[in-house]
mmCIF file of C-alpha atoms in Angstrom:
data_model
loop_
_atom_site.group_PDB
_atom_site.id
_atom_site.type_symbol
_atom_site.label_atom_id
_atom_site.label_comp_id
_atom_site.label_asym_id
_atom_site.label_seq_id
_atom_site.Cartn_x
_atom_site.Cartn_y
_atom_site.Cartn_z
ATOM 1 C CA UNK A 1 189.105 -2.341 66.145
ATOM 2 C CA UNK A 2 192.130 -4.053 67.958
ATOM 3 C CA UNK A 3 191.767 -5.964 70.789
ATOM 4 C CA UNK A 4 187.856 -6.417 70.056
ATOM 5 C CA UNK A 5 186.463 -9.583 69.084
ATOM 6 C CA UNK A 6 184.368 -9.695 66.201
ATOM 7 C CA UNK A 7 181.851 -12.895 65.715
ATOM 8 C CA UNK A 8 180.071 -13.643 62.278
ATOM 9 C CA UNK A 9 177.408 -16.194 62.277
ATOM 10 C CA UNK A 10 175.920 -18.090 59.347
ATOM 11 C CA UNK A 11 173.903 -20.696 58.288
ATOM 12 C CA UNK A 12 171.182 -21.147 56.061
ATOM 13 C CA UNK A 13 167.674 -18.849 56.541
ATOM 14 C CA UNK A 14 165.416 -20.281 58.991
ATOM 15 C CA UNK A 15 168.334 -21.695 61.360
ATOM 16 C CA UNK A 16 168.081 -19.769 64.050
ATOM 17 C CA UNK A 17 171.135 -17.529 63.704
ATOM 18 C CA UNK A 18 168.870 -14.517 64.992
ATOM 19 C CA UNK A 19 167.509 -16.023 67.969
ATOM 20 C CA UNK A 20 170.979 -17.726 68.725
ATOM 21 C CA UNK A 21 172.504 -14.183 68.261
ATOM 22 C CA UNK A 22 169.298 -12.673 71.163
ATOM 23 C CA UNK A 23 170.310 -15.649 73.529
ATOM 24 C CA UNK A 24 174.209 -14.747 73.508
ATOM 25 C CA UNK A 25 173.587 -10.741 73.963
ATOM 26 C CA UNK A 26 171.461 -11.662 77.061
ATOM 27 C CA UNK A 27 174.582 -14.158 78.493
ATOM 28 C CA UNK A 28 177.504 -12.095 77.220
ATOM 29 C CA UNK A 29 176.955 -8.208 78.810
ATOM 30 C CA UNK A 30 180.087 -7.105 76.765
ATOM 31 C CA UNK A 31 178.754 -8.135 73.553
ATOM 32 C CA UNK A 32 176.872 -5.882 70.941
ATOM 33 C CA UNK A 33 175.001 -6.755 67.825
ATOM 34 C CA UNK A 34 175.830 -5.202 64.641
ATOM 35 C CA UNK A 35 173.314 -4.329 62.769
ATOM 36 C CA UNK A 36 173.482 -5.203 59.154
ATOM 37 C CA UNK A 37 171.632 -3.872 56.280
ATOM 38 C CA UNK A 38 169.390 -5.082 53.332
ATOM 39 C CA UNK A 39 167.450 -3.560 50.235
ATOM 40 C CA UNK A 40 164.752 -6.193 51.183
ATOM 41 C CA UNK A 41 161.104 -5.387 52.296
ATOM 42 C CA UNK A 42 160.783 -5.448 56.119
ATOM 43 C CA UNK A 43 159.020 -8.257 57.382
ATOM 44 C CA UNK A 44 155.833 -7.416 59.579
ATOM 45 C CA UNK A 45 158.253 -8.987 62.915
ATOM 46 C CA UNK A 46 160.921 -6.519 61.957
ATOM 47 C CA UNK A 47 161.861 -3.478 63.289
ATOM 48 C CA UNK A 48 163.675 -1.241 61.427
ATOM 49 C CA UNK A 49 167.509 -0.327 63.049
ATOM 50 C CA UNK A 50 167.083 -3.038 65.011
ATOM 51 C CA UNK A 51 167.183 -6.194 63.299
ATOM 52 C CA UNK A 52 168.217 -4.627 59.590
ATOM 53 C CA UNK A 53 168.802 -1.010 58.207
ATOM 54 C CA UNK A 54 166.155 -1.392 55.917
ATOM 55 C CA UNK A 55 167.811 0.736 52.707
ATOM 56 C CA UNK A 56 166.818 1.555 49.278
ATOM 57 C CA UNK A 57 168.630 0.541 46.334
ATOM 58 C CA UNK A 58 169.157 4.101 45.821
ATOM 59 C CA UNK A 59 170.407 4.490 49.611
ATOM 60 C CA UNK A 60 172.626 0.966 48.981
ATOM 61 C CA UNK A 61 174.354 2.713 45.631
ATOM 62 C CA UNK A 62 175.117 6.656 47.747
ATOM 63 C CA UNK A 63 176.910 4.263 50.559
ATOM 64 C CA UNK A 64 178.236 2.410 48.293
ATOM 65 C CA UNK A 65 179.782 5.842 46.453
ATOM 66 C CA UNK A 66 180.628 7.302 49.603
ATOM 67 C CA UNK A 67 182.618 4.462 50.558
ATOM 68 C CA UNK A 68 180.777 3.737 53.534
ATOM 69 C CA UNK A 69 180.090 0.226 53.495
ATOM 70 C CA UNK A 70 182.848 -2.109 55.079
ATOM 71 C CA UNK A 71 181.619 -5.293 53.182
ATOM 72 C CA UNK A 72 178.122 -6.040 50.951
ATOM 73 C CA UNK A 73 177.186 -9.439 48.686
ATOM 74 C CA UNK A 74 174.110 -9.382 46.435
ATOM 75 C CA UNK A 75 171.943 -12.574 46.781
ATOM 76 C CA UNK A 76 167.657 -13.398 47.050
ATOM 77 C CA UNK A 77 167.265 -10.184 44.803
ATOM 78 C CA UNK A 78 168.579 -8.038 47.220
ATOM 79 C CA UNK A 79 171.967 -6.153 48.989
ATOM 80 C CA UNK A 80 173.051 -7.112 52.108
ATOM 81 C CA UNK A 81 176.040 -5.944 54.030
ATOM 82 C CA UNK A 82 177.555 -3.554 56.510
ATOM 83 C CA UNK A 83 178.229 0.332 57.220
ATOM 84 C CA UNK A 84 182.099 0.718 58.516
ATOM 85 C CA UNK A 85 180.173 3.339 61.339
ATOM 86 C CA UNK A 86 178.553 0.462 63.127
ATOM 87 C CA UNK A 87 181.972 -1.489 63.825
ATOM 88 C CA UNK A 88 183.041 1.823 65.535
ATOM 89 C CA UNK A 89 182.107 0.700 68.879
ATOM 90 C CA UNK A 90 183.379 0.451 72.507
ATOM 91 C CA UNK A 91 182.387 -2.993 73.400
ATOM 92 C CA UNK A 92 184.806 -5.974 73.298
ATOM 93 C CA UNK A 93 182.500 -8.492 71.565
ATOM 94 C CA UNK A 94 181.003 -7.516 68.382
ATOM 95 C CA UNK A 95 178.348 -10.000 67.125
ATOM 96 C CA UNK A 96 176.377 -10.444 63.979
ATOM 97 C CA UNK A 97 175.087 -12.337 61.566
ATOM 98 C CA UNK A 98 176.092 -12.657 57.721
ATOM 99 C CA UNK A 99 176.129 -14.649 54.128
ATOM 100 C CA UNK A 100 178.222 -16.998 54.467
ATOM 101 C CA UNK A 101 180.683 -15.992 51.349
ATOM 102 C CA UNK A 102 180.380 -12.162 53.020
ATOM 103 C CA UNK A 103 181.207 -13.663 56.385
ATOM 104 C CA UNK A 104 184.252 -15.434 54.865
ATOM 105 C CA UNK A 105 185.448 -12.597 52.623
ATOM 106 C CA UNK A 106 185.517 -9.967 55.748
ATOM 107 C CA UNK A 107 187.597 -12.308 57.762
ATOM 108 C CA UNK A 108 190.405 -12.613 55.002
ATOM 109 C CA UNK A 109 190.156 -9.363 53.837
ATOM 110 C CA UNK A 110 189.075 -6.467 56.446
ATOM 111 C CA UNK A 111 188.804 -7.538 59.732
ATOM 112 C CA UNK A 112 190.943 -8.452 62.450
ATOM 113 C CA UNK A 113 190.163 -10.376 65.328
ATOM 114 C CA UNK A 114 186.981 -11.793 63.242
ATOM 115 C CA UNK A 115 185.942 -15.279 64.449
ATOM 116 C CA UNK A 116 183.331 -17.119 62.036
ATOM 117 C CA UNK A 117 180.274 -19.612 63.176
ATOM 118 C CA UNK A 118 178.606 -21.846 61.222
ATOM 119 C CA UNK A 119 175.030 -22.807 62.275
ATOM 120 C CA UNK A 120 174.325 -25.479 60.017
ATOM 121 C CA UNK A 121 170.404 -27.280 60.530
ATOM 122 C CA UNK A 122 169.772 -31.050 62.110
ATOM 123 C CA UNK A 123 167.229 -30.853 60.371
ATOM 124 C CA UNK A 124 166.562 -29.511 56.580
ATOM 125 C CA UNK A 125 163.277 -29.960 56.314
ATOM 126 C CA UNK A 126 162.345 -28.252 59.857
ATOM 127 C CA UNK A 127 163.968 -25.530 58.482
ATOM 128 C CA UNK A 128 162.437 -25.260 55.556
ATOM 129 C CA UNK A 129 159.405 -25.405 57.621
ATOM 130 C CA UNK A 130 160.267 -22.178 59.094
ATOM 131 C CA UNK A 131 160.777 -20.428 55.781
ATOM 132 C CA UNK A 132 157.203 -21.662 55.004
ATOM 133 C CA UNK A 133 155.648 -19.788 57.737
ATOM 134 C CA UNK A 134 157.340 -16.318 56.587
ATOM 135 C CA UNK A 135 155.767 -14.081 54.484
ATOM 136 C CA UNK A 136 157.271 -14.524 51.312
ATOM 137 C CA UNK A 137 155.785 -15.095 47.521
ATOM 138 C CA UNK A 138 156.305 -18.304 46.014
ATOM 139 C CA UNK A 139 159.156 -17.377 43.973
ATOM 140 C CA UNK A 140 160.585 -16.122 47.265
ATOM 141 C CA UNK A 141 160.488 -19.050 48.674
ATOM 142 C CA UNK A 142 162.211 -21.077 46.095
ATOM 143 C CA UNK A 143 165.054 -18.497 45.707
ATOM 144 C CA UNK A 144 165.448 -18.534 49.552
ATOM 145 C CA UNK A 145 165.508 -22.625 49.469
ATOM 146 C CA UNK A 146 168.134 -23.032 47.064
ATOM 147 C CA UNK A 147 170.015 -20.016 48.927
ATOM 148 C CA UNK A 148 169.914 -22.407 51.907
ATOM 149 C CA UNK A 149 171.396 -25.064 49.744
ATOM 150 C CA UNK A 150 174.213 -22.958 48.400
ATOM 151 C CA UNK A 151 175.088 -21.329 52.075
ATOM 152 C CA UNK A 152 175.665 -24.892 53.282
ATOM 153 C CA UNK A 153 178.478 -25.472 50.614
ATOM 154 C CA UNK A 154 180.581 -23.119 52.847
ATOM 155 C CA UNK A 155 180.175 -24.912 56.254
ATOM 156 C CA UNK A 156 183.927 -26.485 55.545
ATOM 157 C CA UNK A 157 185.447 -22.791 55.961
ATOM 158 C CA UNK A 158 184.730 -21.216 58.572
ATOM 159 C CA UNK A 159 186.385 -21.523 62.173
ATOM 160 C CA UNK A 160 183.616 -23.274 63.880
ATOM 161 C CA UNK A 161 180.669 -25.337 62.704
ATOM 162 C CA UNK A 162 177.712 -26.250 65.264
ATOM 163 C CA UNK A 163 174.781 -28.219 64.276
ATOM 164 C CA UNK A 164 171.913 -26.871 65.872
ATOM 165 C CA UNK A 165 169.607 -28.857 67.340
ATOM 166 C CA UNK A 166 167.694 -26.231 69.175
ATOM 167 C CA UNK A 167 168.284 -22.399 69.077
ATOM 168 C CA UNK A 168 169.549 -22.194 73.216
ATOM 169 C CA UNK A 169 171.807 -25.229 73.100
ATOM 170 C CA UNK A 170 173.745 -23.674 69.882
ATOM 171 C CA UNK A 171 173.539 -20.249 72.135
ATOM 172 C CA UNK A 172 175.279 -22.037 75.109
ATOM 173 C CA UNK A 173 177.423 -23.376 72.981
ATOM 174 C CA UNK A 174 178.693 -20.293 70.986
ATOM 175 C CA UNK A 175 178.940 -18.767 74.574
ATOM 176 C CA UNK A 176 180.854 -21.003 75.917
ATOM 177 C CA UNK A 177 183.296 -20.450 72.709
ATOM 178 C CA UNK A 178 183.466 -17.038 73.272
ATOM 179 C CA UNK A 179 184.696 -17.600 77.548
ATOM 180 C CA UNK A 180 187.261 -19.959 75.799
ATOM 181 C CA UNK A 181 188.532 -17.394 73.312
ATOM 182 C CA UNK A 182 188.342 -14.563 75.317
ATOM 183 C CA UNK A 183 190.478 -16.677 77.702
ATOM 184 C CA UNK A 184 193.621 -17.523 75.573
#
């Protein structure tokens, strides 16, 4: 992976980091979304390979044994992480979107070249709003509240923190980041 960039965006769920993420890919042509992974259920917007590798537990644990997973964290009853074959790619820019401790532990330990984003909300309550309007249980919904809580504890390490005050301005503004790195 030298000589590649490698982008990691957080934030807390419901801040946009996806639809930031589909606004850069359509402004940066050498850019190429990673595709992480989850145990969870697949939401009826998802598609599967696309937005997650939607994995059983069982799957999760034969990666896991085979070595085959570059980074993973466990959090909202569920594994999230990484297969080491989806970094093997041509393009420069390599973009995705993480936990925030899993963002921060695969820049210090794994991955060179990694820059990592924070997208942190104007606006809690709006984003809570969003959460709301997904299709999770109750008890979902207060495990993926307080995760938003804990994810914003974090915002202090990474390399660059944008508030987002509406999904195409953070875009712009994690594009024009990019132009300047890619420049020096």
């Amino acid at each position: 992976m030298p000589n590649k960039m490698i982008l990691i965006i957080s934030g807390p769920s419901g801040v946009g980091k996806n639809t930031c993420i589909k606004q850069i890919l359509k402004k940066c042509s050498d850019a190429h979304f990673i595709t992480p992974f989850t145990t969870r259920t697949k939401r009826h917007n998802e598609t599967n390979d696309k937005d997650y590798h939607f994995i059983s537990h069982d799957d999760f644990l034969k990666s896991y044994n085979k070595n085959e997973i570059i980074d993973w964290d466990y959090t909202l009853n569920n594994y999230y992480g990484f297969f080491k074959a989806d970094f093997e790619n041509d393009s420069n820019i390599l973009i995705t979107h993480a936990l925030a401790k899993m963002a921060l532990r695969m820049k210090s330990n794994q991955l060179k070249n990694c820059i990592t984003v924070f997208i942190e909300p104007v606006d809690v309550k709006e984003t809570q709003q969003r959460i709301i309007h997904r299709d999770h249980s109750k008890k979902d919904l207060e495990i993926r509240l307080q995760h938003g809580v804990d994810e914003l504890v974090h915002k202090n390490l990474f390399d660059y923190s944008f508030v987002s005050f509406n999904s195409q301005d953070t875009a712009n503004n994690i594009v024009a980041l990019i132009e300047n790195l890619k420049e020096s």
